[in-house]
mmCIF file of C-alpha atoms in Angstrom:
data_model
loop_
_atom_site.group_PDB
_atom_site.id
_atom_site.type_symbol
_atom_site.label_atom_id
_atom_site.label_comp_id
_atom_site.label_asym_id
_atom_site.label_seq_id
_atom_site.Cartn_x
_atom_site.Cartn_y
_atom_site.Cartn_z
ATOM 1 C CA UNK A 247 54.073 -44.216 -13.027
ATOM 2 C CA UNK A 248 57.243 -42.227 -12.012
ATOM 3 C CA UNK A 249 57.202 -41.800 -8.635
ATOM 4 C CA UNK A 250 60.314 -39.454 -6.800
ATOM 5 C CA UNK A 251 58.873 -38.798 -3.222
ATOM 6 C CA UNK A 252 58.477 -41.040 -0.724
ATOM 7 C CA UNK A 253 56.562 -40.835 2.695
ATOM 8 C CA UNK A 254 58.868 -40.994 6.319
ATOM 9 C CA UNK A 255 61.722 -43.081 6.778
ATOM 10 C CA UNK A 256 60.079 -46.102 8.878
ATOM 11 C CA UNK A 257 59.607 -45.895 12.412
ATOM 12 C CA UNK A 258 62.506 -49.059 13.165
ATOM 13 C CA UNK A 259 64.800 -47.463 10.547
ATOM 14 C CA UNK A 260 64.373 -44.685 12.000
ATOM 15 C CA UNK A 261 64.465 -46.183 15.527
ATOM 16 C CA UNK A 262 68.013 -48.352 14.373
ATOM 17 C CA UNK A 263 69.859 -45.290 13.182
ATOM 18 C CA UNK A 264 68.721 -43.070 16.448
ATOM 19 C CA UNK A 265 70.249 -45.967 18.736
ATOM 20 C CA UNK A 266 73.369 -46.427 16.541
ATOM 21 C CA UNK A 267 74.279 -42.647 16.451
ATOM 22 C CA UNK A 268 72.070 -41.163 19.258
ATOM 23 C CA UNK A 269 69.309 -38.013 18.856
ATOM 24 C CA UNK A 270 71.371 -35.870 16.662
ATOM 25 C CA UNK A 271 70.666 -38.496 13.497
ATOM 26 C CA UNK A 272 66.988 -37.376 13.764
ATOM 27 C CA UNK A 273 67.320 -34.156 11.944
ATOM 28 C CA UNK A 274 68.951 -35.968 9.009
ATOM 29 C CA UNK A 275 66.578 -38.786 8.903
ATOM 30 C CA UNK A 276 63.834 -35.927 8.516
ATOM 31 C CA UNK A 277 65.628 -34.392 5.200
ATOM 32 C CA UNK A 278 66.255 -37.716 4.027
ATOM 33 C CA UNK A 279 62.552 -38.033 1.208
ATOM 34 C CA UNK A 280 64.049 -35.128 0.343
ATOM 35 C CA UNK A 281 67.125 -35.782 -0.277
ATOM 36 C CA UNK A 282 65.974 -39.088 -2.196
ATOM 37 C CA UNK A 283 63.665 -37.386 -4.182
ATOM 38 C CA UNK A 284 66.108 -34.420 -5.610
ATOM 39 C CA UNK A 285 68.714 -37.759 -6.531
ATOM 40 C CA UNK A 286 65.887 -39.540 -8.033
ATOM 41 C CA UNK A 287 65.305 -36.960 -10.228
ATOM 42 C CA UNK A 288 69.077 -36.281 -10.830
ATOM 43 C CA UNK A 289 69.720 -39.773 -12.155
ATOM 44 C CA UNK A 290 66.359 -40.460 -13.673
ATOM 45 C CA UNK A 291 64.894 -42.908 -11.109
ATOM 46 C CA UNK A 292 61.512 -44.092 -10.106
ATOM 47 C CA UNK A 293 60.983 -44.382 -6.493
ATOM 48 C CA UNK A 294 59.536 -47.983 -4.926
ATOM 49 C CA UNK A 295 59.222 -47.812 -1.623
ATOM 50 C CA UNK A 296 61.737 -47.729 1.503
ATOM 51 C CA UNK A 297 63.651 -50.938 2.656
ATOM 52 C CA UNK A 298 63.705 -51.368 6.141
ATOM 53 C CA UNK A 299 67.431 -52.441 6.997
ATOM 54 C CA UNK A 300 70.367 -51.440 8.200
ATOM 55 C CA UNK A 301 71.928 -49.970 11.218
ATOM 56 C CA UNK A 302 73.530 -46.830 9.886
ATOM 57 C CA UNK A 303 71.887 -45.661 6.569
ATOM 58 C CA UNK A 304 68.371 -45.844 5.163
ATOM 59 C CA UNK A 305 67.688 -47.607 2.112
ATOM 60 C CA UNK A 306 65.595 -47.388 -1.072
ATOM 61 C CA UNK A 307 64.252 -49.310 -3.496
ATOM 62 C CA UNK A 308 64.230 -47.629 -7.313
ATOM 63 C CA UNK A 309 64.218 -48.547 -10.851
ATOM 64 C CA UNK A 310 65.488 -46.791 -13.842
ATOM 65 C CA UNK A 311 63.764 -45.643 -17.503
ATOM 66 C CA UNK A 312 64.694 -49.632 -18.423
ATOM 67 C CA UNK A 313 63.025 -51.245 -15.471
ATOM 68 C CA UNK A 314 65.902 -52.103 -13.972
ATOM 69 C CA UNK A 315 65.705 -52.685 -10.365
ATOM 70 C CA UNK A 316 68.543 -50.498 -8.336
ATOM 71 C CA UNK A 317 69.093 -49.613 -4.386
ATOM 72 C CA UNK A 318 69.473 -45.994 -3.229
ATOM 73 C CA UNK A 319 71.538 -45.986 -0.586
ATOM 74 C CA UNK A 320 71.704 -42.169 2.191
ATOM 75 C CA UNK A 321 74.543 -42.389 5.253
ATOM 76 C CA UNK A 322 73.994 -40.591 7.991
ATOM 77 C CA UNK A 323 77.601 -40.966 8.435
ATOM 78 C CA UNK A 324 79.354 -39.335 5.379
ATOM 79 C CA UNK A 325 82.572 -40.475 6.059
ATOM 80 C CA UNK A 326 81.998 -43.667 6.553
ATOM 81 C CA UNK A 327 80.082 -43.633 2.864
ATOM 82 C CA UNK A 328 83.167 -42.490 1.627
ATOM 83 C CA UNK A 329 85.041 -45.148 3.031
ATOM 84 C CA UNK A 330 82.308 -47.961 1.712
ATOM 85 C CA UNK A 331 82.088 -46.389 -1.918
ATOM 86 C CA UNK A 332 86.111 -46.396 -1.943
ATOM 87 C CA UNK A 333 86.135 -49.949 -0.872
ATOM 88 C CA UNK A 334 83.595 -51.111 -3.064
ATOM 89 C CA UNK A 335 85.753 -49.091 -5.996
ATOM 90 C CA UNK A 336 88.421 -51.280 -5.659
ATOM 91 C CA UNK A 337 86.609 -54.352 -5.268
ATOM 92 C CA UNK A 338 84.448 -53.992 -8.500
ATOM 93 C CA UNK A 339 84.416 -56.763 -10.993
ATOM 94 C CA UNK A 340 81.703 -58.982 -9.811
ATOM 95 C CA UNK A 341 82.798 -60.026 -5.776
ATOM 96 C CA UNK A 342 80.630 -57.015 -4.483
ATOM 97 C CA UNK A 343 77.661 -54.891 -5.294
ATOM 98 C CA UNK A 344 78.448 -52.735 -8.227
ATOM 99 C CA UNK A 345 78.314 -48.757 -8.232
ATOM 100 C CA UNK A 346 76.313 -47.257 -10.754
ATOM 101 C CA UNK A 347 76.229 -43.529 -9.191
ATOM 102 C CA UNK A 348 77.256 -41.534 -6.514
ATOM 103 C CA UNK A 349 76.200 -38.068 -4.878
ATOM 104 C CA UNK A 350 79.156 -36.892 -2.656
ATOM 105 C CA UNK A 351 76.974 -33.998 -2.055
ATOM 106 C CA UNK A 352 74.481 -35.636 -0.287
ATOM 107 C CA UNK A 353 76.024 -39.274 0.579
ATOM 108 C CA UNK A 354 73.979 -40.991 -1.088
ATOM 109 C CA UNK A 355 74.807 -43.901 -3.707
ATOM 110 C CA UNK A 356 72.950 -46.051 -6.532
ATOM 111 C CA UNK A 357 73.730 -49.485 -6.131
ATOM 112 C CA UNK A 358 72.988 -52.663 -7.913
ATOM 113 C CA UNK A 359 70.205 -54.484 -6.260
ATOM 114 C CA UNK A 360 72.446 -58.174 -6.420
ATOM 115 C CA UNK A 361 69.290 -61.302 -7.808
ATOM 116 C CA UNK A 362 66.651 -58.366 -8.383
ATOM 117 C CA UNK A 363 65.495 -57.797 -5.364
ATOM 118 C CA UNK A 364 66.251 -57.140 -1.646
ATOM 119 C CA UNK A 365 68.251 -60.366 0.092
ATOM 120 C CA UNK A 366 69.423 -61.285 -3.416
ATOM 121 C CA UNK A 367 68.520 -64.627 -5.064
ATOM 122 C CA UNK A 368 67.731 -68.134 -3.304
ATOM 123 C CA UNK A 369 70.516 -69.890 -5.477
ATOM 124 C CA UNK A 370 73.069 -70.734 -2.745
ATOM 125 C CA UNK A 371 74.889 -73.710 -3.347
ATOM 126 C CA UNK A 372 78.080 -74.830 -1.835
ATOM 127 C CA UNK A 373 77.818 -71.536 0.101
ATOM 128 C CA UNK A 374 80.231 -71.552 2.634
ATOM 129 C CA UNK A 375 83.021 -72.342 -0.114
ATOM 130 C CA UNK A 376 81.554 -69.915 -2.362
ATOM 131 C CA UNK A 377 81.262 -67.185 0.367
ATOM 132 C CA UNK A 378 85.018 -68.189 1.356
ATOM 133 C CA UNK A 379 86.577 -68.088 -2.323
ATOM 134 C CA UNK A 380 84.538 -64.430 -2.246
ATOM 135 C CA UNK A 381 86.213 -63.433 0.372
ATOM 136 C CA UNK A 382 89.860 -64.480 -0.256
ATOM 137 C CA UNK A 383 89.204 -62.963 -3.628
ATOM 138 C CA UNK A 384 88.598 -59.407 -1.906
ATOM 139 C CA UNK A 385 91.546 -60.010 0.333
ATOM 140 C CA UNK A 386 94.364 -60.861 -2.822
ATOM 141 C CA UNK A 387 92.701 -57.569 -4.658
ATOM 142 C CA UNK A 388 93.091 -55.762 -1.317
ATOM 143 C CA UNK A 389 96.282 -56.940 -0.648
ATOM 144 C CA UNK A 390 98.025 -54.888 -3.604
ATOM 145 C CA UNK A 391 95.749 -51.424 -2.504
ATOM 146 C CA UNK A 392 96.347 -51.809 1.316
ATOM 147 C CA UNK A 393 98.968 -49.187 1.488
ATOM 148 C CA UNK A 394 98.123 -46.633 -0.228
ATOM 149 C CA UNK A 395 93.904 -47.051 0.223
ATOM 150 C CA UNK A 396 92.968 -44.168 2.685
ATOM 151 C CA UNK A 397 91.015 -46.036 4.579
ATOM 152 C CA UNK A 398 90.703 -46.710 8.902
ATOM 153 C CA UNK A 399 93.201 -48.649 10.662
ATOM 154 C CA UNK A 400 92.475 -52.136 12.237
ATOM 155 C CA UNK A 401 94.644 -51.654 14.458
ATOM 156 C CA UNK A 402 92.985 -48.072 15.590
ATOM 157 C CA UNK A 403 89.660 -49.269 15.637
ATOM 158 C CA UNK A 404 91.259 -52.195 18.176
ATOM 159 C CA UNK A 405 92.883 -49.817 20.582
ATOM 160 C CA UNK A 406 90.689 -47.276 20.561
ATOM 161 C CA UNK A 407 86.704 -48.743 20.111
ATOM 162 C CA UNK A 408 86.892 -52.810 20.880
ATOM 163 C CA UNK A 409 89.739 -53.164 23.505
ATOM 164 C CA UNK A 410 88.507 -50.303 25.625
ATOM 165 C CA UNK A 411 85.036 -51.578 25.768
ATOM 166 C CA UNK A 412 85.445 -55.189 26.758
ATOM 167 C CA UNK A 413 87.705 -53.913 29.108
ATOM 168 C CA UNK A 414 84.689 -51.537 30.286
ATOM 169 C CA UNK A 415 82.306 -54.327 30.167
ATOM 170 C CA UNK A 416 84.315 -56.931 31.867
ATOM 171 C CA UNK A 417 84.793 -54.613 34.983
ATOM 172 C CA UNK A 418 81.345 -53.492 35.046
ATOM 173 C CA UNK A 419 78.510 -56.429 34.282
ATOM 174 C CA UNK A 420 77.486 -59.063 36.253
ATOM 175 C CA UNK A 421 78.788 -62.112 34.461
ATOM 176 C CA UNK A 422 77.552 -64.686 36.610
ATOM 177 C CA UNK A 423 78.339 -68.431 35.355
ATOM 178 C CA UNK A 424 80.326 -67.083 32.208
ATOM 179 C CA UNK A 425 82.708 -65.142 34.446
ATOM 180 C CA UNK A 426 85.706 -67.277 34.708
ATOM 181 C CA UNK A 427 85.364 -67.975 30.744
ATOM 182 C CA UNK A 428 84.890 -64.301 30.259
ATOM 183 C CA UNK A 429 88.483 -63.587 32.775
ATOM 184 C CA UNK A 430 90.171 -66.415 30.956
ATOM 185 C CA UNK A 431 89.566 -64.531 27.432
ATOM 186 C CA UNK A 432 90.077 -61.699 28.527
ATOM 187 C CA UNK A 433 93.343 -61.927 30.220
ATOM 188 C CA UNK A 434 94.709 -64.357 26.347
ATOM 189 C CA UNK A 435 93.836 -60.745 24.995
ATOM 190 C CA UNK A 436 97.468 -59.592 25.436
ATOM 191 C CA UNK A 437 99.513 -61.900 23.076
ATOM 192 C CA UNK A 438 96.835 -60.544 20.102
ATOM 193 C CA UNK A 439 98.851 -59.206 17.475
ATOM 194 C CA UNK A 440 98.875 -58.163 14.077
ATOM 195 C CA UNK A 441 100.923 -59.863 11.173
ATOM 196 C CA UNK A 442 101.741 -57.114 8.206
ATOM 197 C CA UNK A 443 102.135 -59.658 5.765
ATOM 198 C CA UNK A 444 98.920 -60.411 5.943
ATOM 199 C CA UNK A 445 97.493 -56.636 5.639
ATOM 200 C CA UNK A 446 94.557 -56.229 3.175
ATOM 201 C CA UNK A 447 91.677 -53.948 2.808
ATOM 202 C CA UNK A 448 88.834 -56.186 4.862
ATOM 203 C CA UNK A 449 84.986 -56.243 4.629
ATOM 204 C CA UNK A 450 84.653 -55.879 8.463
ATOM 205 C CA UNK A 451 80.960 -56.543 8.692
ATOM 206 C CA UNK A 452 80.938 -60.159 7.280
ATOM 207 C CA UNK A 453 77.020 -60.975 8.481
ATOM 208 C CA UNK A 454 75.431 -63.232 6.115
ATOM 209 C CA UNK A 455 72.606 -60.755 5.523
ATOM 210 C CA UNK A 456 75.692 -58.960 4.117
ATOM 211 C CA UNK A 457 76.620 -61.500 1.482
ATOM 212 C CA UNK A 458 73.709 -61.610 -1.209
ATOM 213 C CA UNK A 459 73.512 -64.257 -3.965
ATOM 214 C CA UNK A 460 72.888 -63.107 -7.954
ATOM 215 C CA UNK A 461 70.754 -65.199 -10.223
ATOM 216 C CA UNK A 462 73.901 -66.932 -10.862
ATOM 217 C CA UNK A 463 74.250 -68.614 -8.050
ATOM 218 C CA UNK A 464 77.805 -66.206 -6.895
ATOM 219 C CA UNK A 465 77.966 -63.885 -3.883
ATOM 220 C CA UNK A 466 78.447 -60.876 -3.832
ATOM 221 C CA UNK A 467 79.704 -58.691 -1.102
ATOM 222 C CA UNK A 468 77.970 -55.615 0.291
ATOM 223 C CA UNK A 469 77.770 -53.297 3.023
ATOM 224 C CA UNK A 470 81.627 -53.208 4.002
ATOM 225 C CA UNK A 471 83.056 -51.090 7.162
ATOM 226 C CA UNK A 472 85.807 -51.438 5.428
ATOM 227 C CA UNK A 473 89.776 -51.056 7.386
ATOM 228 C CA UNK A 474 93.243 -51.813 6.028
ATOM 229 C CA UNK A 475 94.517 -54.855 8.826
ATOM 230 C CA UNK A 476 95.435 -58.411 8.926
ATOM 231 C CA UNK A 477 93.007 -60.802 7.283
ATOM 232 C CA UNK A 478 92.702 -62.937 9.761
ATOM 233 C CA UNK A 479 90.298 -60.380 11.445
ATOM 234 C CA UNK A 480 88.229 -60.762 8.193
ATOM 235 C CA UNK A 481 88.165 -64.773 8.532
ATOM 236 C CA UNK A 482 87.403 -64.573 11.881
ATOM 237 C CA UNK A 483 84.149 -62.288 11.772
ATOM 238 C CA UNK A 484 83.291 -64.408 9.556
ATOM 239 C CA UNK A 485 83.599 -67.888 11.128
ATOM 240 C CA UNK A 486 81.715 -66.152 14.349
ATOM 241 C CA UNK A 487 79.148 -64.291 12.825
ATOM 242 C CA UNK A 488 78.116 -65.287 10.018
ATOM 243 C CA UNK A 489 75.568 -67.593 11.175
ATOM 244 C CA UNK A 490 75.838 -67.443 14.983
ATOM 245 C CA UNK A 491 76.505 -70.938 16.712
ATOM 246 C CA UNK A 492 76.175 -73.068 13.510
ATOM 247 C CA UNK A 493 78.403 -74.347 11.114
ATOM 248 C CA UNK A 494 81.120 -72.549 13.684
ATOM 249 C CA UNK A 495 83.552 -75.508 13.475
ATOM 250 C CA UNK A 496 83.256 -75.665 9.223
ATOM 251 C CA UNK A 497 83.485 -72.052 8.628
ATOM 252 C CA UNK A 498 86.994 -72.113 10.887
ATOM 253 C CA UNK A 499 88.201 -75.035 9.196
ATOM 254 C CA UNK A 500 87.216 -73.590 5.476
ATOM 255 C CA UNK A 501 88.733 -70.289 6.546
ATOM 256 C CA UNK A 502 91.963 -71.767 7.303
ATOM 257 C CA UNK A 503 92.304 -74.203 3.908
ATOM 258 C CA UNK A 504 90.963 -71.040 1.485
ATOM 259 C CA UNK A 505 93.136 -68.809 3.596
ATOM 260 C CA UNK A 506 96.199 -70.507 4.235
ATOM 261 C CA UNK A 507 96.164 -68.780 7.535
ATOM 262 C CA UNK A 508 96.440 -71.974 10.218
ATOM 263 C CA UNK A 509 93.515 -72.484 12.745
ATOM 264 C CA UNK A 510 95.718 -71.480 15.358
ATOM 265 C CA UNK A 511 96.278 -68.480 14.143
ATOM 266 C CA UNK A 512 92.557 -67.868 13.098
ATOM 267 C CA UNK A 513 91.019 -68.819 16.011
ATOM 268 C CA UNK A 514 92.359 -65.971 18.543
ATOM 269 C CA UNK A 515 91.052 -63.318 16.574
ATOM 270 C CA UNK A 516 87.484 -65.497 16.832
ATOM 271 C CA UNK A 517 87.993 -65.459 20.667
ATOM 272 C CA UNK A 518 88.434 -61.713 20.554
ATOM 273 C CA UNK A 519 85.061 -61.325 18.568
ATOM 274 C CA UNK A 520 83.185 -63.445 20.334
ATOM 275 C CA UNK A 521 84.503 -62.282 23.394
ATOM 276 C CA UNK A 522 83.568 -58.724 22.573
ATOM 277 C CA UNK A 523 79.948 -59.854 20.943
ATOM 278 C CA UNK A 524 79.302 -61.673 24.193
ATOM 279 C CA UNK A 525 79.211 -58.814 26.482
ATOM 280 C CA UNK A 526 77.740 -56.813 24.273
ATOM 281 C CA UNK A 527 74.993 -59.081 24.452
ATOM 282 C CA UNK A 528 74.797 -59.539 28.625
ATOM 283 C CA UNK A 529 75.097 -55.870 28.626
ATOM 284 C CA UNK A 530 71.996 -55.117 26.378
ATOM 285 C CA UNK A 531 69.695 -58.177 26.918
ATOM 286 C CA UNK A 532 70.248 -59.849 24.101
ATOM 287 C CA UNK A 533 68.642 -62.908 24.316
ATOM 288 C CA UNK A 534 71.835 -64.544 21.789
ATOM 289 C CA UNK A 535 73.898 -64.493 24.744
ATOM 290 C CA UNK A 536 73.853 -67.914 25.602
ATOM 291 C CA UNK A 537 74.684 -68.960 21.750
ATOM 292 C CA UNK A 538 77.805 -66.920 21.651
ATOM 293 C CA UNK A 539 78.700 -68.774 24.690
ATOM 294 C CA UNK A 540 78.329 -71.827 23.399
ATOM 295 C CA UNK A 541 80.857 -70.394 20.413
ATOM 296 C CA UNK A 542 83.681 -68.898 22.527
ATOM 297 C CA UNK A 543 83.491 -72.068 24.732
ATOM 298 C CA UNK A 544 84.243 -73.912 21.758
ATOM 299 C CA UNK A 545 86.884 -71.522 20.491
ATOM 300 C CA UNK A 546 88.210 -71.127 24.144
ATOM 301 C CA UNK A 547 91.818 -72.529 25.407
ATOM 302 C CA UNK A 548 89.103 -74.230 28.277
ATOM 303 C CA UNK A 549 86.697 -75.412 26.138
ATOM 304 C CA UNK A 550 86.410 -78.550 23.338
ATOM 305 C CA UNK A 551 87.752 -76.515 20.707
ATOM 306 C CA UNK A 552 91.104 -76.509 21.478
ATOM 307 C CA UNK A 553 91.900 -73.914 19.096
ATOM 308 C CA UNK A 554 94.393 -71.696 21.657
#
């Protein structure tokens, strides 16, 4: 049976987009069954049900007159759809969820659903290397687009969103035991720089629930924040956050061979990350504080890693 209406967005949806962009989201997030319906009918869709991810859009399940199983995808944020849909654009070929559709009018997308169903397949093998050939793949495509892409700056979303706030942070919160680690890492912030050669349109979000698997066994990159910067920032989120405090020392290593960006050069930009995930953490409760510790100890000039 067709179905093009569904019920509420769901409450921690709903609860996940009101703390990411504050009280003024709720009026959208009240138009969005609409809104899914009237492109459900538009494209011919049957409606499934609501999937209850994300941080800054809501997402649909759907499948078309063949069966096929799709995602509809609604930003709250249309800008920063436009940015993902021209990112994905130039990525397409089979490293990142396809396209199938788009509705600039309401910000909403039709994606492919990557292995049929939510989380993609359970085929990972060799997945770090896979994930990091992916990824390399994105940055050589990248590469050739990065100046001429309109797309946000690295370098802007440095100075003006991550500097500022671990500089906010650091004065503010009670650090306790990780304060002289948290001074130290701060203070390295200074020699940071960017190397142009190296610009590239990056993923930016490089969480592993962000890097779905397809039935054959190949990931496939999806929900970018994508900016035009130095890859290294890419490699970095990556080796931090893609699966918090494991693997750590593998991911940096792989990132550096795939790469041919040195660990030395990697591992700064992991310092920043985890530097700025840290307090981010102490400053909401987050009870993964003590894990990111143990990774920008590792990473840190004081710590084992040895990676300064």
């Amino acid at each position: 049976m067709t179905m093009r209406t569904l019920g509420g967005v769901p409450e921690g949806c709903r609860e996940r987009l009101i703390a990411h962009y504050g009280p003024k989201v709720q009026d959208w997030l009240d138009t969005v069954p609409s809104v899914l319906g009237q492109v459900a009918e538009r494209w011919n869709l049957s409606l499934e049900g609501y999937h209850d991810a994300g941080h800054a859009s809501v997402i649909a399940t759907a499948t078309d007159p063949d069966e096929r199983p799709l995602l509809l995808k609604a930003w709250a944020d249309p800008a920063r759809y436009r940015h993902e849909i021209r990112a994905l654009r130039l990525w397409a070929g089979g490293m990142t969820v396809d396209v199938m559709e788009t509705a600039d009018d309401h910000a909403v997308a039709l994606l492919e659903l990557v292995g049929g169903r939510p989380g993609g397949s359970d085929w990972r093998q060799r997945e770090t290397q896979m994930v990091a050939g992916a990824l390399h793949g994105l940055h050589i495509r990248g590469r050739a687009e990065s100046l001429t892409i309109s797309l946000p700056l690295l370098s802007d979303y440095l100075r003006f969103e991550v500097l500022p706030r671990i500089e906010k942070r650091v004065l503010s919160l009670d650090l306790g035991q990780w304060a002289p680690l948290v001074e130290d890492e701060f203070h390295a912030l200074a020699t940071l720089k960017e190397d142009p050669e190296r610009s590239t349109v990056l993923h930016g979000d490089l969480y592993r629930e962000n890097v779905p698997f397809d039935r054959n066994g190949h990931p496939r990159l999806l929900d970018p924040v994508p900016m035009v910067g130095d890859a290294a920032f890419d490699w970095a989120f990556w080796t931090v956050y893609y699966d918090l405090d494991r693997e750590t020392k593998q991911r940096l290593a792989t990132a550096a061979r795939i790469s041919r960006i040195p660990v030395p050069v990697i591992a700064p930009w992991c310092r920043l990350l985890s530097l700025d995930g840290l307090l981010y953490y102490v400053d909401t409760g987050d009870p993964r504080a003590p894990q990111m510790t143990e990774v920008l100890s590792f990473l840190s000039a004081r710590g084992a890693g040895g990676y300064a």
